Tab-separated table of C-alpha atoms in Angstrom:
chain	number	residue	atom	x	y	z
A	26	MET	CA	11.818	-18.393	3.689
A	27	GLN	CA	12.181	-18.134	-0.071
A	28	TYR	CA	10.374	-15.622	-2.284
A	29	LYS	CA	9.897	-15.820	-6.054
A	30	TRP	CA	8.144	-13.464	-8.302
A	31	TYR	CA	5.082	-15.129	-10.035
A	32	ARG	CA	5.608	-12.550	-12.941
A	33	ALA	CA	8.159	-9.846	-13.145
A	34	GLY	CA	9.903	-7.842	-15.753
A	35	ALA	CA	8.555	-7.524	-19.148
A	36	ALA	CA	5.902	-10.154	-18.495
A	37	LEU	CA	4.510	-8.143	-15.631
A	38	LEU	CA	4.760	-4.825	-17.368
A	39	GLY	CA	2.878	-6.326	-20.332
A	40	ASP	CA	0.177	-7.720	-17.943
A	41	ILE	CA	-0.247	-4.337	-16.785
A	42	THR	CA	-0.574	-2.593	-20.000
A	43	ARG	CA	-2.908	-5.003	-21.442
A	44	THR	CA	-5.298	-5.034	-18.658
A	45	GLU	CA	-8.126	-2.649	-18.978
A	46	PRO	CA	-10.782	-3.634	-16.287
A	47	PRO	CA	-14.363	-2.771	-17.436
A	48	ALA	CA	-16.690	-0.617	-15.480
A	49	GLY	CA	-17.416	-2.039	-11.982
A	50	GLU	CA	-14.290	-4.043	-11.922
A	51	LEU	CA	-10.921	-3.295	-10.174
A	52	ALA	CA	-7.630	-4.748	-11.365
A	53	PHE	CA	-4.573	-4.727	-8.867
A	54	TRP	CA	-1.127	-6.194	-8.739
A	55	TYR	CA	1.064	-6.901	-5.763
A	56	LEU	CA	4.436	-5.161	-6.014
A	57	GLY	CA	5.921	-6.425	-2.679
A	58	GLN	CA	5.684	-4.909	0.936
A	59	MET	CA	2.931	-2.327	0.729
A	60	GLY	CA	3.280	-1.987	-2.924
A	61	MET	CA	0.081	-2.254	-4.942
A	62	LEU	CA	-0.670	-1.085	-8.487
A	63	VAL	CA	-4.402	-0.471	-9.101
A	64	LYS	CA	-6.486	0.190	-12.316
A	65	ALA	CA	-9.948	1.555	-11.734
A	66	GLY	CA	-12.273	4.021	-13.175
A	67	GLY	CA	-9.956	4.425	-16.307
A	68	LEU	CA	-7.141	5.498	-13.924
A	69	THR	CA	-3.691	3.798	-13.020
A	70	LEU	CA	-2.573	4.480	-9.320
A	71	CYS	CA	0.523	3.052	-7.729
A	72	PHE	CA	0.395	2.862	-3.990
A	73	ASP	CA	3.845	2.837	-1.903
A	74	PRO	CA	6.047	1.425	-5.019
A	75	VAL	CA	9.692	0.545	-4.168
A	76	LEU	CA	11.346	-0.281	-7.225
A	77	ASN	CA	14.910	0.043	-6.258
A	78	ASP	CA	17.370	-1.724	-3.943
A	79	LEU	CA	17.260	-0.923	-0.167
A	80	CYS	CA	20.847	-1.087	1.405
A	81	SER	CA	22.313	-1.228	4.755
A	82	PRO	CA	25.012	1.400	5.580
A	83	ASP	CA	27.608	-1.312	4.545
A	84	GLY	CA	26.163	-1.362	1.206
A	85	ALA	CA	24.388	-4.875	1.576
A	86	THR	CA	20.826	-5.267	0.376
A	87	ARG	CA	18.086	-5.361	2.896
A	88	ARG	CA	15.590	-6.804	0.417
A	89	ASN	CA	14.735	-10.574	0.301
A	90	TYR	CA	13.988	-10.367	-3.351
A	91	PRO	CA	14.897	-7.913	-6.239
A	92	PRO	CA	12.475	-5.414	-7.536
A	93	PRO	CA	10.197	-6.670	-10.377
A	94	PHE	CA	11.470	-3.776	-12.629
A	95	SER	CA	12.878	-0.289	-12.306
A	96	GLY	CA	10.733	2.994	-11.771
A	97	GLY	CA	11.767	4.037	-15.210
A	98	GLU	CA	10.406	0.976	-16.713
A	99	LEU	CA	6.718	1.571	-15.538
A	100	THR	CA	4.775	3.651	-17.790
A	101	GLY	CA	0.962	4.598	-17.992
A	102	VAL	CA	0.674	5.782	-14.275
A	103	ASP	CA	-1.724	8.573	-13.468
A	104	TYR	CA	-0.971	8.831	-9.561
A	105	VAL	CA	1.632	7.646	-7.341
A	106	VAL	CA	0.354	7.555	-3.731
A	107	CYS	CA	2.768	7.238	-0.854
A	108	SER	CA	1.511	6.613	2.819
A	109	HIS	CA	4.448	8.008	4.571
A	110	ASN	CA	8.138	9.237	4.326
A	111	HIS	CA	9.939	5.657	5.107
A	112	ALA	CA	12.380	4.330	2.416
A	113	ASP	CA	9.983	1.151	1.963
A	114	HIS	CA	7.206	3.314	1.195
A	115	LEU	CA	8.463	6.696	-0.271
A	116	ASN	CA	11.845	6.103	-2.094
A	117	LEU	CA	13.119	8.955	-4.504
A	118	GLU	CA	15.174	6.392	-6.205
A	119	THR	CA	11.902	4.871	-7.477
A	120	LEU	CA	9.784	8.144	-7.555
A	121	LEU	CA	12.303	10.357	-9.683
A	122	PRO	CA	12.618	7.614	-12.380
A	123	LEU	CA	8.769	7.293	-12.426
A	124	TYR	CA	8.249	11.050	-12.661
A	125	ARG	CA	10.485	10.847	-15.861
A	126	ALA	CA	8.990	7.894	-17.402
A	127	ASN	CA	5.335	9.262	-16.859
A	128	GLU	CA	4.317	12.420	-18.530
A	129	GLY	CA	1.666	14.204	-16.372
A	130	VAL	CA	1.936	11.909	-13.331
A	131	ARG	CA	0.948	13.288	-10.103
A	132	PHE	CA	2.298	12.371	-6.592
A	133	ILE	CA	0.066	12.098	-3.632
A	134	VAL	CA	1.806	12.106	-0.158
A	135	PRO	CA	1.032	13.432	3.166
A	136	ALA	CA	1.084	17.148	3.290
A	137	PRO	CA	4.094	17.469	5.518
A	138	GLU	CA	6.060	15.348	3.253
A	139	ALA	CA	5.430	17.127	0.082
A	140	GLY	CA	8.758	19.138	0.431
A	141	ALA	CA	10.763	15.921	0.266
A	142	LEU	CA	9.607	15.384	-3.468
A	143	THR	CA	9.763	18.986	-4.552
A	144	GLY	CA	13.298	19.272	-2.812
A	145	ALA	CA	14.493	16.456	-5.019
A	146	GLY	CA	13.213	18.150	-8.071
A	147	ILE	CA	9.841	17.042	-8.753
A	148	PRO	CA	7.577	20.170	-9.684
A	149	ALA	CA	5.297	21.502	-7.157
A	150	ASP	CA	2.529	21.321	-9.497
A	151	ALA	CA	2.993	17.668	-9.643
A	152	VAL	CA	2.858	17.113	-6.018
A	153	ILE	CA	-0.526	16.863	-3.972
A	154	GLY	CA	-0.058	17.232	-0.242
A	155	ALA	CA	-2.887	15.063	1.102
A	156	LYS	CA	-4.849	16.101	4.465
A	157	ALA	CA	-6.823	13.620	6.556
A	158	HIS	CA	-10.375	13.366	5.411
A	159	GLN	CA	-10.160	15.864	2.640
A	160	THR	CA	-11.096	14.013	-0.285
A	161	LEU	CA	-9.370	14.309	-3.526
A	162	SER	CA	-11.077	14.254	-6.942
A	163	LEU	CA	-8.927	12.309	-9.399
A	164	GLY	CA	-11.105	12.709	-12.584
A	165	GLY	CA	-13.697	10.565	-14.063
A	166	GLY	CA	-15.631	10.115	-10.886
A	167	VAL	CA	-12.842	8.569	-9.094
A	168	THR	CA	-11.884	10.008	-5.500
A	169	LEU	CA	-9.180	9.331	-2.978
A	170	THR	CA	-9.754	10.005	0.711
A	171	PRO	CA	-6.821	10.227	3.072
A	172	ILE	CA	-7.388	8.521	6.535
A	173	PRO	CA	-5.127	8.982	9.615
A	174	ALA	CA	-2.802	6.275	10.311
A	175	ALA	CA	-1.030	5.405	13.595
A	176	HIS	CA	2.533	4.111	12.648
A	177	GLU	CA	2.707	2.908	16.276
A	178	GLY	CA	1.135	6.459	16.927
A	179	TYR	CA	-0.487	9.374	15.315
A	180	VAL	CA	2.181	11.912	14.187
A	181	THR	CA	1.234	15.342	13.026
A	182	ASP	CA	3.068	18.551	12.220
A	183	ALA	CA	2.709	22.113	13.677
A	184	GLN	CA	-0.245	22.580	11.562
A	185	GLY	CA	-2.014	19.385	12.656
A	186	ASN	CA	-1.391	17.467	9.350
A	187	HIS	CA	-0.709	13.931	9.692
A	188	ARG	CA	2.616	12.464	8.538
A	189	ASN	CA	1.062	8.847	8.096
A	190	LEU	CA	-1.922	8.135	5.920
A	191	GLY	CA	-4.019	5.286	4.596
A	192	TYR	CA	-5.961	5.979	1.629
A	193	LEU	CA	-9.485	4.997	0.525
A	194	LEU	CA	-10.095	4.789	-3.323
A	195	ALA	CA	-13.676	5.028	-4.438
A	196	ALA	CA	-14.197	4.234	-8.231
A	197	ASP	CA	-17.183	2.704	-9.999
A	198	GLY	CA	-19.115	2.136	-6.705
A	199	MET	CA	-16.147	0.185	-5.007
A	200	ARG	CA	-13.970	1.202	-2.200
A	201	PHE	CA	-10.250	0.065	-2.202
A	202	TYR	CA	-8.551	0.693	1.169
A	203	HIS	CA	-4.848	0.888	1.457
A	204	ALA	CA	-3.931	1.364	5.054
A	205	GLY	CA	-0.235	2.214	4.625
A	206	ASP	CA	1.482	1.603	7.938
A	207	THR	CA	-0.535	1.617	10.944
A	208	VAL	CA	-1.481	-0.235	14.207
A	209	LEU	CA	-4.946	-1.087	14.965
A	210	THR	CA	-6.837	1.736	16.986
A	211	ALA	CA	-10.471	2.352	17.953
A	212	ARG	CA	-10.127	5.597	15.958
A	213	LEU	CA	-8.880	3.831	12.680
A	214	LEU	CA	-11.812	1.587	12.803
A	215	GLU	CA	-14.435	4.481	13.301
A	216	ASP	CA	-12.434	6.564	10.477
A	217	VAL	CA	-12.713	3.542	7.995
A	218	LYS	CA	-16.365	2.693	8.842
A	219	ARG	CA	-17.681	6.110	8.457
A	220	TYR	CA	-17.374	5.702	4.648
A	221	GLY	CA	-18.865	2.194	4.802
A	222	PRO	CA	-17.396	-1.317	4.573
A	223	PRO	CA	-14.272	-1.622	2.096
A	224	ASP	CA	-14.585	-3.795	-0.657
A	225	VAL	CA	-10.915	-4.401	-0.613
A	226	ALA	CA	-8.692	-3.961	2.402
A	227	CYS	CA	-4.935	-4.055	2.048
A	228	LEU	CA	-3.385	-4.168	5.498
A	229	PRO	CA	0.045	-4.573	7.039
A	230	VAL	CA	0.484	-7.662	9.174
A	231	ASN	CA	4.253	-7.654	10.105
A	232	GLY	CA	3.357	-6.519	13.802
A	233	ALA	CA	5.718	-4.661	16.388
A	234	ASP	CA	7.975	-5.829	19.052
A	235	LEU	CA	10.617	-4.621	21.357
A	236	GLU	CA	13.468	-6.461	19.530
A	237	ARG	CA	12.488	-4.553	16.137
A	238	ARG	CA	12.056	-1.321	17.847
A	239	SER	CA	15.633	-1.779	19.290
A	240	ARG	CA	16.603	-1.593	15.598
A	241	ASN	CA	14.389	1.403	14.997
A	242	ILE	CA	11.743	-0.487	12.989
A	243	VAL	CA	8.507	1.128	13.702
A	244	GLY	CA	5.598	-1.340	13.766
A	245	ASN	CA	2.065	-2.097	12.603
A	246	MET	CA	-0.868	-4.009	13.270
A	247	ASP	CA	-0.149	-7.817	13.429
A	248	CYS	CA	-2.084	-10.752	11.699
A	249	ARG	CA	-4.794	-10.956	14.563
A	250	ASP	CA	-5.225	-7.137	14.407
A	251	ALA	CA	-5.868	-7.367	10.752
A	252	ALA	CA	-8.293	-10.012	11.040
A	253	ILE	CA	-10.051	-8.145	13.665
A	254	PHE	CA	-9.957	-5.015	11.367
A	255	ALA	CA	-11.663	-7.157	8.409
A	256	ALA	CA	-14.331	-8.371	10.990
A	257	GLN	CA	-15.119	-4.934	12.538
A	258	THR	CA	-15.231	-3.077	9.255
A	259	GLY	CA	-16.899	-5.720	7.175
A	260	ALA	CA	-14.398	-5.746	4.726
A	261	ASP	CA	-15.321	-8.031	1.761
A	262	LEU	CA	-11.953	-9.014	0.749
A	263	THR	CA	-8.750	-8.541	2.821
A	264	ILE	CA	-5.331	-8.670	1.566
A	265	PRO	CA	-2.399	-9.059	4.062
A	266	LEU	CA	0.722	-7.093	3.102
A	267	HIS	CA	4.112	-6.027	4.549
A	268	TYR	CA	5.407	-9.172	5.509
A	269	ASP	CA	8.090	-10.114	2.943
A	270	MET	CA	10.427	-7.483	1.588
A	271	VAL	CA	12.712	-6.405	4.209
A	272	MET	CA	14.939	-8.691	6.296
A	273	GLY	CA	14.345	-8.989	9.846
A	274	ASN	CA	10.828	-7.469	9.501
A	275	GLY	CA	8.692	-10.126	8.173
A	276	GLU	CA	5.683	-12.367	9.216
A	277	GLU	CA	4.173	-15.665	8.022
A	278	PRO	CA	0.940	-14.701	6.146
A	279	LEU	CA	-0.456	-18.102	7.000
A	280	VAL	CA	-0.718	-16.849	10.725
A	281	PHE	CA	-2.906	-14.318	9.062
A	282	ALA	CA	-5.073	-16.915	7.343
A	283	SER	CA	-5.548	-18.690	10.653
A	284	TYR	CA	-6.769	-15.517	12.354
A	285	MET	CA	-9.229	-14.819	9.659
A	286	GLN	CA	-10.746	-18.135	10.181
A	287	ARG	CA	-11.042	-17.554	13.839
A	288	CYS	CA	-11.992	-13.646	13.847
A	289	ALA	CA	-13.769	-13.454	10.641
A	290	PRO	CA	-15.249	-16.698	9.485
A	291	GLY	CA	-16.808	-16.579	6.053
A	292	GLN	CA	-15.212	-13.427	5.113
A	293	LYS	CA	-12.949	-13.468	2.233
A	294	PHE	CA	-9.114	-13.032	2.031
A	295	HIS	CA	-6.334	-13.611	-0.379
A	296	ILE	CA	-2.569	-13.932	0.035
A	297	MET	CA	-0.916	-12.450	-3.165
A	298	GLN	CA	1.875	-13.763	-4.838
A	299	LEU	CA	4.569	-11.257	-6.003
A	300	GLY	CA	3.395	-9.837	-9.391
A	301	GLU	CA	0.139	-11.451	-9.394
A	302	ARG	CA	-2.856	-9.835	-10.704
A	303	PHE	CA	-6.406	-9.968	-9.104
A	304	LEU	CA	-9.496	-8.877	-10.862
A	305	TYR	CA	-12.130	-7.963	-8.239
A	306	ARG	CA	-15.974	-7.380	-9.068
A	307	LYS	CA	-18.699	-6.977	-6.558
């Protein structure tokens, strides 16, 4: 399958800079894999950005397409939010340049992974260790609630803190859910539903199988599971993600579209192009 950026480089950076959504509106851009940049409530947040190459031990790229720009080129970011410590979600080759390019930026990561950032030179006062269901106030009435994710299973540290998280962003009366990497569980459905139907739900759809596990690839919900999640939670708009960046770990998003028609008829979904902007209003 071929992948091409709808908008990248200076054109995408300019689009992000110029866009200032009014109250009651979300703006978000797809940066590949689970990468989403969101503007809401006067803040700019970047979820799971990977703006560097991913290489195999022999030095060959594992990416199906290049990054749209480097971490050092992206400015104006208030928060960088990472779901877990895998290279296609939390990558220091992206995060360190982002820190240097954005004065005052803060990084939100699962509490057990905070040391990965501070150990690499990001100051401790710029790193927030997120804990499940402990809502963070980001300013201007914007909040972020970490929700446990099961990256095939729920994994905690010795203190019971989850290593894999999704996040529910609440701003201007809207709820934007970024699932991180997770399979579908009854617990996940209940955890999300306790906060009300998501207005936007960004879900991985690449699935899991024996062959990929043999290559140490930990799996996620598949296209059918994502459609069931949409139906069960009443998500207003569902965005499939995590199907395109890494060679040998993809999925056809049109399969997701088919399952939405079967499992969640009448509910909205959108398959985003790389670098596309979406403006959401209730």
